[in-house]
């Protein structure tokens, strides 16, 4: 009898394992917005008109301080989808494919596919072109060829009618759908296809699905149905920021001259002086208005997607691939290491946790954390942490699952976010393009560390031939205290009273970039 009682707990445990194994697994939907900073009502933005994302956030977990690894589409997306930093992938531009360039690393959708999920991509998930092998990494990441909207081919075409009816390549482009190619827009096509896919899987009992939907907006150009502009009176955007000039203590290497904005037909004849501008107050307000209208447009489409999902059986994760400057520091677009270019929305909703457990998480998080988090939420084997650069399947981020469970401490000081941006030289240039330098032209790398209280950025010599850096050769240094200066306007580096903080953060940054550096070795870099 005693032996039977001894075996009973083991039998019950085995029975629980069998029940768990036979239980239906959740579907997973990951939604990526292109160039979306947290201009959402759920993030406290009073100018936003995002009712669908706000309602979604009310039932989910909102990470209020999530950061991209690089404020550029291809490097950010490949980092997110492989769970590895740009320095690990050696990918800082659009022109190399990590599998052939550095290593055949397992991606997030590939990991789900390997564990029995049917994986499918709609819209812009991987960055199209060479950086995803001109195939969106099919067939390795996806169970079927990725869906690309047929109207994508017109995204940079002259399709914006001006007042005389001439078609232009404008930055600001509110349109009537019937005037557009195929009478639609790419994001509308992507949502239609995503809903078709979800409906087609309702009758399938073979496997759960992993769906990635990538919205093109609010990426420029700001082309959206004209009615969304009416939600945003222009006068509300004139006093968005007081910045009109480059901050005096900002290193020149930190500046991005927003060349893509200048190149659009409605701006290229405005005589905006290179590299510092400024843009006129009227144009600045119009850009902000159009950005918010673009966000409202994709929020409306997100609502249509959400209406077609069974949230009782589906994990949904929403994020932006990086932010976008709206005149802060008198800068526009992305291409920098500032908070506005790196901070993104990150919202998770899962059937595992009731809506009543929804909460805001203030701990510092990175987009690297998405891969291991989704694996845990789906009940897949935990993603191993990378211990060697050549490992095929591993990640450099942390799982957020303990925080969702309420087990992880939201002690923000325990976590940091590490981001980076390359430059060809110390000064902003058109040729080579200092906003988007190609690998062969990269001579400087700016590494940025976001802690609970500070952002610290160090611009150092970078050797593109062997992907090494010289910590002795410094081109710029920045320190911002977010307790007093959330806009990162005042660079504290010149102030001697912040020397101790600066040196401590420099050591922490260098060890985050080069973990092999020993503490005593760092003494050689002290001033």
Short mmCIF file of C-alpha atoms in Angstrom, two decimals:
data_model
loop_
_atom_site.label_atom_id
_atom_site.label_comp_id
_atom_site.label_asym_id
_atom_site.label_seq_id
_atom_site.Cartn_x
_atom_site.Cartn_y
_atom_site.Cartn_z
CA UNK A 1 0.00 0.00 0.00
CA UNK A 2 2.78 2.43 0.90
CA UNK A 3 4.46 1.93 -2.48
CA UNK A 4 1.16 2.68 -4.24
CA UNK A 5 0.82 5.91 -2.29
CA UNK A 6 4.39 6.75 -3.25
CA UNK A 7 3.63 6.26 -6.95
CA UNK A 8 0.38 8.22 -6.87
CA UNK A 9 1.95 11.71 -7.08
CA UNK A 10 4.10 10.58 -10.01
CA UNK A 11 1.06 9.17 -11.79
CA UNK A 12 -0.89 12.37 -11.23
CA UNK A 13 2.02 14.43 -12.51
CA UNK A 14 2.26 12.24 -15.61
CA UNK A 15 -1.49 12.57 -16.15
CA UNK A 16 -1.22 16.36 -15.95
CA UNK A 17 1.59 16.31 -18.52
CA UNK A 18 -0.57 14.22 -20.87
CA UNK A 19 -3.51 16.60 -20.49
CA UNK A 20 -1.26 19.61 -21.12
CA UNK A 21 0.25 17.95 -24.17
CA UNK A 22 -3.18 17.17 -25.63
CA UNK A 23 -4.65 20.62 -24.89
CA UNK A 24 -5.05 22.83 -27.94
CA UNK A 25 -2.23 25.33 -28.28
CA UNK A 26 -2.93 29.01 -28.68
CA UNK A 27 -2.66 30.68 -32.05
CA UNK A 28 -0.19 33.57 -32.15
CA UNK A 29 -0.56 36.87 -34.03
CA UNK A 30 2.28 39.39 -34.10
CA UNK A 31 1.49 42.85 -35.50
CA UNK A 32 4.34 45.16 -36.51
CA UNK A 33 3.79 48.85 -37.27
CA UNK A 34 6.47 50.59 -39.33
CA UNK A 35 8.07 53.68 -37.73
CA UNK A 36 5.51 53.82 -34.90
CA UNK A 37 6.46 55.74 -31.78
CA UNK A 38 4.03 55.52 -28.83
CA UNK A 39 1.57 58.15 -30.10
CA UNK A 40 -1.34 56.16 -28.69
CA UNK A 41 -4.00 57.04 -26.20
CA UNK A 42 -2.93 53.97 -24.20
CA UNK A 43 0.49 55.61 -23.78
CA UNK A 44 -1.01 58.88 -22.59
CA UNK A 45 -0.83 60.89 -25.82
CA UNK A 46 -3.70 63.41 -25.71
CA UNK A 47 -3.49 64.12 -29.46
CA UNK A 48 -3.84 60.48 -30.51
CA UNK A 49 -6.93 58.98 -32.09
CA UNK A 50 -6.34 55.25 -31.60
CA UNK A 51 -9.51 53.76 -30.12
CA UNK A 52 -8.85 50.20 -31.28
CA UNK A 53 -5.29 49.94 -30.01
CA UNK A 54 -6.38 51.63 -26.78
CA UNK A 55 -9.19 49.12 -26.24
CA UNK A 56 -6.78 46.27 -27.00
CA UNK A 57 -4.30 47.65 -24.47
CA UNK A 58 -6.98 47.84 -21.75
CA UNK A 59 -7.14 44.06 -21.77
CA UNK A 60 -3.43 43.45 -22.13
CA UNK A 61 0.02 44.13 -20.78
CA UNK A 62 1.52 47.45 -21.85
CA UNK A 63 5.29 47.83 -21.72
CA UNK A 64 5.85 51.54 -21.36
CA UNK A 65 9.60 51.56 -21.90
CA UNK A 66 10.40 49.24 -24.81
CA UNK A 67 13.26 50.00 -27.19
CA UNK A 68 14.46 49.05 -30.65
CA UNK A 69 18.05 47.94 -31.22
CA UNK A 70 18.55 50.26 -34.22
CA UNK A 71 16.30 52.99 -35.61
CA UNK A 72 16.27 51.60 -39.15
CA UNK A 73 13.84 49.08 -40.62
CA UNK A 74 16.01 46.18 -41.84
CA UNK A 75 18.44 46.03 -38.90
CA UNK A 76 15.64 46.41 -36.37
CA UNK A 77 13.45 43.73 -37.93
CA UNK A 78 16.24 41.23 -38.41
CA UNK A 79 17.31 41.78 -34.81
CA UNK A 80 13.74 41.34 -33.58
CA UNK A 81 13.08 38.25 -35.71
CA UNK A 82 16.37 36.48 -34.94
CA UNK A 83 16.61 37.62 -31.32
CA UNK A 84 20.16 38.90 -31.91
CA UNK A 85 21.76 42.31 -31.81
CA UNK A 86 22.84 44.17 -34.97
CA UNK A 87 26.48 43.66 -33.92
CA UNK A 88 25.89 39.89 -33.85
CA UNK A 89 24.20 39.90 -37.26
CA UNK A 90 26.72 42.40 -38.70
CA UNK A 91 23.71 43.99 -40.38
CA UNK A 92 23.38 47.77 -40.13
CA UNK A 93 21.98 48.49 -43.60
CA UNK A 94 19.68 46.83 -46.17
CA UNK A 95 22.21 44.95 -48.27
CA UNK A 96 23.15 41.62 -46.67
CA UNK A 97 21.33 38.42 -45.68
CA UNK A 98 22.37 37.17 -42.27
CA UNK A 99 22.12 33.45 -43.20
CA UNK A 100 24.83 33.74 -45.84
CA UNK A 101 26.70 36.71 -44.36
CA UNK A 102 27.26 35.68 -40.76
CA UNK A 103 25.26 32.59 -39.69
CA UNK A 104 22.24 30.42 -40.46
CA UNK A 105 20.38 31.63 -37.38
CA UNK A 106 16.90 30.40 -36.48
CA UNK A 107 14.17 33.05 -36.69
CA UNK A 108 11.11 33.56 -34.50
CA UNK A 109 8.62 32.24 -37.11
CA UNK A 110 11.02 29.41 -38.02
CA UNK A 111 11.11 28.34 -34.36
CA UNK A 112 7.32 28.17 -34.31
CA UNK A 113 7.30 26.29 -37.62
CA UNK A 114 9.79 23.75 -36.24
CA UNK A 115 7.44 23.14 -33.32
CA UNK A 116 4.33 22.39 -35.35
CA UNK A 117 2.88 25.83 -36.12
CA UNK A 118 1.67 26.88 -39.55
CA UNK A 119 3.47 30.20 -40.11
CA UNK A 120 2.35 32.94 -42.47
CA UNK A 121 3.46 36.51 -43.24
CA UNK A 122 1.31 39.38 -44.52
CA UNK A 123 2.74 42.76 -45.52
CA UNK A 124 6.05 44.12 -44.26
CA UNK A 125 7.44 41.74 -41.65
CA UNK A 126 11.00 41.08 -42.75
CA UNK A 127 12.35 44.05 -44.64
CA UNK A 128 11.93 43.21 -48.34
CA UNK A 129 14.94 42.81 -50.63
CA UNK A 130 18.46 41.53 -50.07
CA UNK A 131 18.23 41.60 -46.26
CA UNK A 132 15.63 38.80 -46.38
CA UNK A 133 16.99 37.03 -49.50
CA UNK A 134 14.32 38.62 -51.75
CA UNK A 135 11.92 35.99 -50.39
CA UNK A 136 10.94 37.24 -46.92
CA UNK A 137 13.05 34.28 -45.72
CA UNK A 138 10.70 31.73 -47.30
CA UNK A 139 10.65 28.71 -47.01
CA UNK A 140 12.72 28.63 -43.82
CA UNK A 141 10.55 31.01 -41.79
CA UNK A 142 7.16 30.53 -43.42
CA UNK A 143 4.96 27.54 -44.25
CA UNK A 144 3.72 29.29 -47.41
CA UNK A 145 5.09 32.15 -49.53
CA UNK A 146 4.72 35.50 -47.81
CA UNK A 147 1.91 37.77 -48.96
CA UNK A 148 3.05 41.07 -50.42
CA UNK A 149 0.34 43.57 -51.43
CA UNK A 150 0.28 44.20 -55.18
CA UNK A 151 0.04 47.95 -54.50
CA UNK A 152 3.44 47.95 -52.74
CA UNK A 153 5.08 48.67 -56.08
CA UNK A 154 3.51 52.15 -56.07
CA UNK A 155 4.61 53.22 -52.57
CA UNK A 156 7.34 55.50 -53.90
CA UNK A 157 5.67 56.35 -57.19
CA UNK A 158 4.06 59.68 -58.12
CA UNK A 159 0.54 58.87 -56.88
CA UNK A 160 -0.19 61.98 -54.81
CA UNK A 161 -2.30 64.52 -56.74
CA UNK A 162 -1.46 68.15 -56.05
CA UNK A 163 -3.93 71.05 -56.34
CA UNK A 164 -3.53 71.11 -60.12
CA UNK A 165 -4.10 67.35 -60.38
CA UNK A 166 -0.43 66.60 -61.18
CA UNK A 167 0.79 63.36 -59.61
CA UNK A 168 3.74 63.89 -57.24
CA UNK A 169 6.05 61.95 -54.93
CA UNK A 170 4.90 63.88 -51.90
CA UNK A 171 5.67 63.36 -48.23
CA UNK A 172 2.12 64.31 -47.18
CA UNK A 173 -0.38 62.42 -49.30
CA UNK A 174 -4.02 62.17 -48.16
CA UNK A 175 -5.95 60.47 -50.98
CA UNK A 176 -9.31 59.27 -52.19
CA UNK A 177 -9.03 55.50 -52.63
CA UNK A 178 -10.71 55.53 -56.03
CA UNK A 179 -7.83 57.62 -57.39
CA UNK A 180 -5.18 55.10 -56.32
CA UNK A 181 -3.80 52.09 -58.20
CA UNK A 182 -6.28 49.20 -57.88
CA UNK A 183 -8.44 51.60 -55.81
CA UNK A 184 -6.83 50.48 -52.56
CA UNK A 185 -3.68 50.80 -50.41
CA UNK A 186 -1.09 48.21 -49.25
CA UNK A 187 -2.19 48.00 -45.61
CA UNK A 188 -5.82 47.51 -46.60
CA UNK A 189 -4.73 44.60 -48.80
CA UNK A 190 -2.63 43.09 -46.01
CA UNK A 191 -5.46 43.14 -43.46
CA UNK A 192 -7.88 41.63 -45.99
CA UNK A 193 -5.42 38.80 -46.62
CA UNK A 194 -4.74 38.30 -42.90
CA UNK A 195 -8.47 37.96 -42.22
CA UNK A 196 -8.80 35.52 -45.12
CA UNK A 197 -5.97 33.45 -43.66
CA UNK A 198 -7.47 33.43 -40.15
CA UNK A 199 -10.84 32.36 -41.53
CA UNK A 200 -9.23 29.57 -43.56
CA UNK A 201 -7.58 28.16 -40.44
CA UNK A 202 -10.82 27.91 -38.45
CA UNK A 203 -11.63 24.57 -40.02
CA UNK A 204 -8.09 23.24 -39.62
CA UNK A 205 -7.51 21.00 -36.63
CA UNK A 206 -4.04 19.94 -37.65
CA UNK A 207 -1.93 22.71 -36.18
CA UNK A 208 -2.15 26.17 -34.60
CA UNK A 209 -0.96 29.14 -36.62
CA UNK A 210 1.59 31.89 -36.21
CA UNK A 211 0.56 34.96 -38.22
CA UNK A 212 2.78 38.01 -38.63
CA UNK A 213 1.11 41.11 -40.04
CA UNK A 214 3.28 44.06 -40.96
CA UNK A 215 1.68 47.48 -41.53
CA UNK A 216 3.57 49.90 -43.76
CA UNK A 217 2.25 52.98 -42.00
CA UNK A 218 3.02 55.36 -40.45
CA UNK A 219 6.23 55.05 -42.53
CA UNK A 220 6.60 57.80 -45.11
CA UNK A 221 5.16 58.76 -47.39
CA UNK A 222 2.10 59.66 -45.33
CA UNK A 223 -0.46 58.22 -47.76
CA UNK A 224 -3.80 57.42 -46.16
CA UNK A 225 -7.52 57.87 -46.85
CA UNK A 226 -8.24 61.57 -46.73
CA UNK A 227 -10.96 61.36 -44.07
CA UNK A 228 -8.44 60.55 -41.34
CA UNK A 229 -6.89 64.00 -41.66
CA UNK A 230 -10.14 65.55 -40.46
CA UNK A 231 -9.62 64.14 -36.95
CA UNK A 232 -6.59 66.35 -36.37
CA UNK A 233 -6.94 70.15 -36.49
CA UNK A 234 -3.67 71.58 -37.73
CA UNK A 235 -3.48 74.23 -34.99
CA UNK A 236 -2.95 71.51 -32.38
CA UNK A 237 0.45 70.66 -33.84
CA UNK A 238 2.20 74.04 -33.86
CA UNK A 239 3.33 73.91 -30.23
CA UNK A 240 4.22 70.22 -30.22
CA UNK A 241 7.82 71.03 -29.28
CA UNK A 242 9.66 74.28 -28.74
CA UNK A 243 12.73 72.95 -30.55
CA UNK A 244 13.61 74.80 -33.73
CA UNK A 245 17.41 74.52 -33.71
CA UNK A 246 19.96 71.80 -33.06
CA UNK A 247 20.86 71.76 -29.35
CA UNK A 248 24.22 73.44 -28.83
CA UNK A 249 25.75 70.55 -26.89
CA UNK A 250 24.60 67.81 -29.28
CA UNK A 251 27.66 66.30 -31.02
CA UNK A 252 27.49 66.78 -34.79
CA UNK A 253 27.83 63.01 -35.29
CA UNK A 254 24.53 62.51 -33.44
CA UNK A 255 22.56 64.59 -35.94
CA UNK A 256 20.47 63.03 -38.71
CA UNK A 257 19.73 65.46 -41.58
CA UNK A 258 16.43 63.73 -42.58
CA UNK A 259 17.43 63.40 -46.24
CA UNK A 260 14.37 61.30 -47.11
CA UNK A 261 12.00 64.06 -45.94
CA UNK A 262 13.93 66.68 -47.93
CA UNK A 263 13.78 64.56 -51.11
CA UNK A 264 9.96 64.52 -51.38
CA UNK A 265 8.36 66.69 -54.04
CA UNK A 266 6.43 68.83 -51.54
CA UNK A 267 9.62 69.62 -49.57
CA UNK A 268 12.58 69.55 -51.93
CA UNK A 269 11.94 73.09 -53.21
CA UNK A 270 11.54 74.54 -49.71
CA UNK A 271 15.19 75.63 -49.46
CA UNK A 272 15.69 73.80 -46.17
CA UNK A 273 19.37 74.44 -45.46
CA UNK A 274 21.55 71.34 -45.12
CA UNK A 275 22.15 69.79 -42.67
CA UNK A 276 20.37 71.57 -39.80
CA UNK A 277 17.40 73.26 -41.41
CA UNK A 278 15.11 74.29 -39.82
CA UNK A 279 11.78 73.34 -41.38
CA UNK A 280 9.14 76.10 -41.24
CA UNK A 281 6.57 76.03 -38.44
CA UNK A 282 3.78 75.48 -40.95
CA UNK A 283 5.51 72.50 -42.58
CA UNK A 284 6.43 71.07 -39.17
CA UNK A 285 2.79 71.16 -38.04
CA UNK A 286 1.66 69.56 -41.31
CA UNK A 287 4.15 66.69 -40.93
CA UNK A 288 2.96 65.97 -37.40
CA UNK A 289 -0.68 66.15 -38.45
CA UNK A 290 -0.05 63.69 -41.29
CA UNK A 291 1.90 61.32 -39.03
CA UNK A 292 -0.96 61.19 -36.52
CA UNK A 293 -3.48 60.71 -39.34
CA UNK A 294 -1.40 57.79 -40.66
CA UNK A 295 -1.46 56.21 -37.20
CA UNK A 296 -5.23 56.69 -36.98
CA UNK A 297 -5.59 55.00 -40.37
CA UNK A 298 -3.72 51.84 -39.34
CA UNK A 299 -5.45 51.84 -35.95
CA UNK A 300 -8.73 51.58 -37.85
CA UNK A 301 -7.35 48.63 -39.84
CA UNK A 302 -6.07 47.02 -36.64
CA UNK A 303 -9.62 47.17 -35.31
CA UNK A 304 -10.84 45.24 -38.36
CA UNK A 305 -8.16 42.60 -37.79
CA UNK A 306 -9.01 42.29 -34.11
CA UNK A 307 -12.69 41.76 -34.90
CA UNK A 308 -11.73 38.65 -36.88
CA UNK A 309 -9.62 37.05 -34.14
CA UNK A 310 -10.74 34.70 -31.40
CA UNK A 311 -9.01 36.33 -28.45
CA UNK A 312 -9.89 33.36 -26.25
CA UNK A 313 -7.56 31.20 -28.31
CA UNK A 314 -5.01 33.71 -29.60
CA UNK A 315 -1.93 35.39 -28.22
CA UNK A 316 -1.64 38.85 -29.80
CA UNK A 317 1.51 40.97 -29.62
CA UNK A 318 1.69 44.52 -31.02
CA UNK A 319 4.86 46.56 -31.52
CA UNK A 320 6.60 49.24 -33.56
CA UNK A 321 9.93 48.46 -35.21
CA UNK A 322 11.38 51.82 -34.04
CA UNK A 323 10.28 55.39 -33.41
CA UNK A 324 10.28 58.61 -35.45
CA UNK A 325 11.29 62.16 -34.56
CA UNK A 326 8.58 64.80 -34.93
CA UNK A 327 10.74 67.88 -34.58
CA UNK A 328 12.42 67.10 -31.26
CA UNK A 329 15.96 68.53 -31.39
CA UNK A 330 14.73 70.07 -34.70
CA UNK A 331 15.15 66.60 -36.24
CA UNK A 332 12.78 64.48 -38.30
CA UNK A 333 12.51 60.81 -39.23
CA UNK A 334 14.52 58.09 -37.43
CA UNK A 335 18.27 57.46 -37.97
CA UNK A 336 19.41 58.45 -34.47
CA UNK A 337 20.04 57.22 -30.93
CA UNK A 338 17.53 59.51 -29.24
CA UNK A 339 14.59 58.31 -27.17
CA UNK A 340 12.04 59.42 -29.77
CA UNK A 341 13.73 57.30 -32.45
CA UNK A 342 14.16 54.19 -30.30
CA UNK A 343 11.15 53.95 -27.97
CA UNK A 344 8.25 51.90 -29.32
CA UNK A 345 4.87 50.58 -28.19
CA UNK A 346 4.86 46.96 -27.03
CA UNK A 347 1.55 45.42 -25.96
CA UNK A 348 0.77 41.76 -25.25
CA UNK A 349 -2.63 40.16 -24.77
CA UNK A 350 -2.94 36.44 -24.03
CA UNK A 351 -5.79 34.08 -23.04
CA UNK A 352 -3.58 32.77 -20.24
CA UNK A 353 -4.15 35.90 -18.16
CA UNK A 354 -7.62 37.37 -17.62
CA UNK A 355 -8.38 40.90 -18.73
CA UNK A 356 -8.63 41.81 -15.05
CA UNK A 357 -4.88 41.16 -14.75
CA UNK A 358 -3.99 43.74 -17.40
CA UNK A 359 -1.34 46.19 -16.28
CA UNK A 360 1.40 48.58 -17.32
CA UNK A 361 4.99 47.42 -16.96
CA UNK A 362 7.58 50.13 -16.44
CA UNK A 363 10.71 47.98 -16.60
CA UNK A 364 13.14 48.63 -19.45
CA UNK A 365 12.55 46.13 -22.25
CA UNK A 366 14.01 45.53 -25.71
CA UNK A 367 12.58 44.17 -28.94
CA UNK A 368 15.09 41.34 -28.45
CA UNK A 369 12.77 40.15 -25.68
CA UNK A 370 9.90 39.37 -28.08
CA UNK A 371 11.29 36.06 -29.43
CA UNK A 372 11.78 34.30 -26.05
CA UNK A 373 8.56 35.80 -24.68
CA UNK A 374 6.36 34.49 -27.49
CA UNK A 375 8.00 31.07 -27.26
CA UNK A 376 7.11 30.92 -23.56
CA UNK A 377 3.56 32.20 -24.10
CA UNK A 378 2.97 29.48 -26.71
CA UNK A 379 4.33 26.76 -24.43
CA UNK A 380 7.27 26.00 -26.73
CA UNK A 381 10.64 24.90 -25.34
CA UNK A 382 12.31 27.98 -23.86
CA UNK A 383 14.64 29.75 -26.27
CA UNK A 384 18.21 29.17 -25.05
CA UNK A 385 20.31 32.22 -24.21
CA UNK A 386 23.23 32.73 -26.55
CA UNK A 387 26.50 31.67 -24.96
CA UNK A 388 28.48 31.60 -28.20
CA UNK A 389 28.02 33.68 -31.33
CA UNK A 390 27.87 30.68 -33.66
CA UNK A 391 24.93 28.93 -31.96
CA UNK A 392 22.14 28.43 -34.51
CA UNK A 393 19.16 28.63 -32.17
CA UNK A 394 19.40 31.07 -29.28
CA UNK A 395 18.53 34.63 -28.29
CA UNK A 396 20.23 37.62 -26.69
CA UNK A 397 17.10 38.97 -25.04
CA UNK A 398 15.14 37.98 -21.93
CA UNK A 399 11.69 36.50 -21.69
CA UNK A 400 9.01 38.84 -20.35
CA UNK A 401 6.87 35.86 -19.31
CA UNK A 402 7.80 36.10 -15.60
CA UNK A 403 6.68 39.73 -15.60
CA UNK A 404 3.39 38.77 -17.22
CA UNK A 405 2.93 36.13 -14.51
CA UNK A 406 3.67 38.67 -11.82
CA UNK A 407 6.75 36.69 -10.78
CA UNK A 408 9.39 38.99 -12.25
CA UNK A 409 10.16 42.19 -10.42
CA UNK A 410 9.35 45.36 -12.32
CA UNK A 411 12.47 46.89 -10.77
CA UNK A 412 13.41 49.09 -13.70
CA UNK A 413 16.97 49.60 -12.50
CA UNK A 414 17.65 45.89 -13.08
CA UNK A 415 17.29 46.22 -16.86
CA UNK A 416 18.92 48.30 -19.58
CA UNK A 417 18.34 48.67 -23.32
CA UNK A 418 21.29 48.73 -25.70
CA UNK A 419 20.85 50.37 -29.11
CA UNK A 420 23.22 51.59 -31.80
CA UNK A 421 23.48 53.65 -34.97
CA UNK A 422 26.25 53.88 -37.61
CA UNK A 423 27.70 56.96 -39.28
CA UNK A 424 30.16 57.41 -42.15
CA UNK A 425 31.87 60.37 -40.47
CA UNK A 426 31.68 63.05 -37.80
CA UNK A 427 29.58 65.48 -39.85
CA UNK A 428 26.19 65.00 -41.55
CA UNK A 429 26.65 64.30 -45.27
CA UNK A 430 24.55 63.66 -48.37
CA UNK A 431 27.21 61.48 -50.04
CA UNK A 432 27.66 59.07 -48.39
CA UNK A 433 24.22 59.34 -46.82
CA UNK A 434 24.85 59.79 -43.10
CA UNK A 435 21.25 58.77 -42.35
CA UNK A 436 21.57 55.40 -44.09
CA UNK A 437 25.26 54.56 -44.61
CA UNK A 438 26.16 51.35 -46.42
CA UNK A 439 28.38 48.94 -44.54
CA UNK A 440 31.52 49.84 -46.51
CA UNK A 441 31.08 53.51 -45.56
CA UNK A 442 30.58 53.01 -41.82
CA UNK A 443 33.48 54.48 -39.84
CA UNK A 444 31.74 55.39 -36.56
CA UNK A 445 29.27 53.50 -34.36
CA UNK A 446 27.14 55.21 -31.76
CA UNK A 447 26.22 52.92 -28.86
CA UNK A 448 23.39 54.05 -26.59
CA UNK A 449 22.51 52.68 -23.16
CA UNK A 450 19.07 53.39 -21.67
CA UNK A 451 18.91 52.81 -17.93
CA UNK A 452 16.14 53.60 -15.48
CA UNK A 453 17.36 57.18 -15.04
CA UNK A 454 19.72 57.98 -17.89
CA UNK A 455 20.51 57.70 -21.58
CA UNK A 456 24.22 57.50 -22.24
CA UNK A 457 25.59 57.44 -25.81
CA UNK A 458 29.17 57.02 -26.98
CA UNK A 459 30.29 57.44 -30.60
CA UNK A 460 33.49 55.49 -31.34
CA UNK A 461 35.66 54.40 -34.26
CA UNK A 462 34.23 51.36 -36.05
CA UNK A 463 36.10 49.11 -38.48
CA UNK A 464 33.67 47.71 -41.05
CA UNK A 465 36.16 45.19 -42.45
CA UNK A 466 36.32 43.16 -39.23
CA UNK A 467 33.36 44.61 -37.26
CA UNK A 468 35.58 45.82 -34.43
CA UNK A 469 35.51 49.07 -32.50
CA UNK A 470 38.16 51.24 -30.91
CA UNK A 471 36.98 52.54 -27.53
CA UNK A 472 39.94 54.94 -27.39
CA UNK A 473 38.85 56.82 -30.53
CA UNK A 474 35.79 58.85 -29.45
CA UNK A 475 33.80 61.17 -31.75
CA UNK A 476 31.01 62.21 -29.43
CA UNK A 477 29.54 61.56 -25.99
CA UNK A 478 26.07 62.27 -24.62
CA UNK A 479 24.44 61.96 -21.19
CA UNK A 480 20.80 62.81 -20.46
CA UNK A 481 19.03 62.59 -17.11
CA UNK A 482 15.42 61.53 -17.69
CA UNK A 483 14.31 62.63 -14.22
CA UNK A 484 14.77 66.26 -15.25
CA UNK A 485 15.07 66.11 -19.04
CA UNK A 486 12.75 63.57 -20.67
CA UNK A 487 13.26 65.30 -24.02
CA UNK A 488 17.03 64.74 -23.94
CA UNK A 489 17.72 68.41 -24.58
CA UNK A 490 20.62 69.04 -22.17
CA UNK A 491 23.81 67.04 -22.71
CA UNK A 492 25.40 66.73 -19.27
CA UNK A 493 28.81 65.53 -20.47
CA UNK A 494 30.47 68.98 -20.24
CA UNK A 495 29.41 69.37 -16.59
CA UNK A 496 32.09 68.12 -14.18
CA UNK A 497 29.60 67.25 -11.44
CA UNK A 498 28.34 64.39 -13.65
CA UNK A 499 31.79 62.87 -14.25
CA UNK A 500 31.26 59.96 -11.86
CA UNK A 501 27.91 59.06 -13.43
CA UNK A 502 29.39 59.38 -16.92
CA UNK A 503 32.34 57.11 -16.14
CA UNK A 504 30.12 54.51 -14.50
CA UNK A 505 27.74 54.46 -17.45
CA UNK A 506 30.64 54.30 -19.91
CA UNK A 507 31.93 51.17 -18.18
CA UNK A 508 28.46 49.65 -18.16
CA UNK A 509 27.97 50.44 -21.85
CA UNK A 510 31.31 48.97 -22.87
CA UNK A 511 30.67 45.78 -20.95
CA UNK A 512 27.20 45.51 -22.53
CA UNK A 513 28.71 45.81 -26.02
CA UNK A 514 31.83 43.72 -25.26
CA UNK A 515 30.93 41.35 -22.39
CA UNK A 516 34.41 39.83 -22.55
CA UNK A 517 35.94 43.09 -21.35
CA UNK A 518 37.17 42.67 -17.79
CA UNK A 519 36.66 45.41 -15.23
CA UNK A 520 40.36 45.99 -14.79
CA UNK A 521 40.76 46.35 -18.57
CA UNK A 522 38.24 49.16 -18.54
CA UNK A 523 40.52 51.25 -16.36
CA UNK A 524 42.63 51.91 -19.47
CA UNK A 525 39.70 53.81 -20.96
CA UNK A 526 39.18 56.15 -17.99
CA UNK A 527 39.94 59.78 -18.59
#
